């Protein structure tokens, strides 16, 4: 089961706008007051808070619809719960959560759900706000109709709770659709690795492979290796310059009499301009592009277990300030989440393997790789070069096979085994036949590589610039290979 939220703008007259604003402010003050009390007294139970506050607010706002009061108290309980949890982990400094805006929740009864779902093409809802019910027209769009079509075909259902939210002085109804996910037969095994400017991908096409196993056709039996260009690092650097320019431009306006400046990044003007620069939007577009690319066909998707805060652990090694900033700006988690989400929608399965030594081991000989003067290229003691990204994605694939584990990644067993990541939640439950096939494929790739081991790294490192050229990217290969594909 998969949830999708769809926001549809409401058609709001002046009068309705006023009404919604006043309901919103009542709702907000209920939430704020209840949260303040609950945090102070350490109460997270919805029932307890309900008992304490329900009658108070019924008296205070007699015309406000009952359901709205109940929902506001419930929402306050949830906010308190998450705030207390964060405080316990030392992640908040403030004594109280600061609630700037709320979205108003309506239960089934409070927005005419029954009637809405019965309709073939719903275009309005009936909201219980103050005193009477109001018919409110919607401005449905393509995306809404697409999900509604699924509802009509019984491939999705509409959730009973509706959220009404204001954004930039427009009102939206947010519908939640629960979509049935399909189990589909995987057509590929894809492993990916997120870098600063690229996402490295290794893909094994199962549909062409299964038939080819008997023929031992190398072209199909070996993984395709390519990168998807994201330029997250470059984007971050560019927007850092943009932000600095904005600060410089605003400085004269915020100069203090003593010659200092107000912290400009806190000003409304600054935020407005930053928003206009669309940094977030651009980043998000690229994240979605990657997710789309990787989930085009139903696949078994393999990726590294990132941990809670991947940036932090990487920063530990990164000394330079500049690099530190770039790592912080690479949306590892966002990419991972987007891929997982899309995978679910399209019938793919995602598996996480440990990141242990992924780019330290030769995927052919299982030996420890040595560095070269090019950060991207590593040298195997058996005398060939390997692209760091390729090693990483191929080793991830190895990790799903039983054999390679003991050979490649546990060479000093007693010293350090990171058992986390191989057991419990991230233990990959891959169908046995897939594992077996993968093992076969990887062995074959290994065998052909052993015969001509100079291939994978495109020769000796020639680039004197060292680690500076992170972004040289290859396009995803067309079906059947091509120049860009590295096949063995
Ligand atoms: Zn090697």
mmCIF file of C-alpha atoms and ligand atoms in Angstrom, residues 362 364-365 367 380 382 384, ligand 1:
data_model
loop_
_atom_site.group_PDB
_atom_site.id
_atom_site.type_symbol
_atom_site.label_atom_id
_atom_site.label_comp_id
_atom_site.label_asym_id
_atom_site.label_seq_id
_atom_site.Cartn_x
_atom_site.Cartn_y
_atom_site.Cartn_z
ATOM 1 C CA UNK A 362 38.509 -5.034 -6.556
ATOM 2 C CA UNK A 364 37.162 -9.001 -9.907
ATOM 3 C CA UNK A 365 39.961 -10.264 -7.690
ATOM 4 C CA UNK A 367 41.870 -7.684 -3.364
ATOM 5 C CA UNK A 380 44.365 -3.423 -8.176
ATOM 6 C CA UNK A 382 46.943 -7.639 -9.860
ATOM 7 C CA UNK A 384 44.798 -3.179 -13.567
HETATM 8 ZN ZN1 LIG B 1 41.655 -6.788 -9.606
#
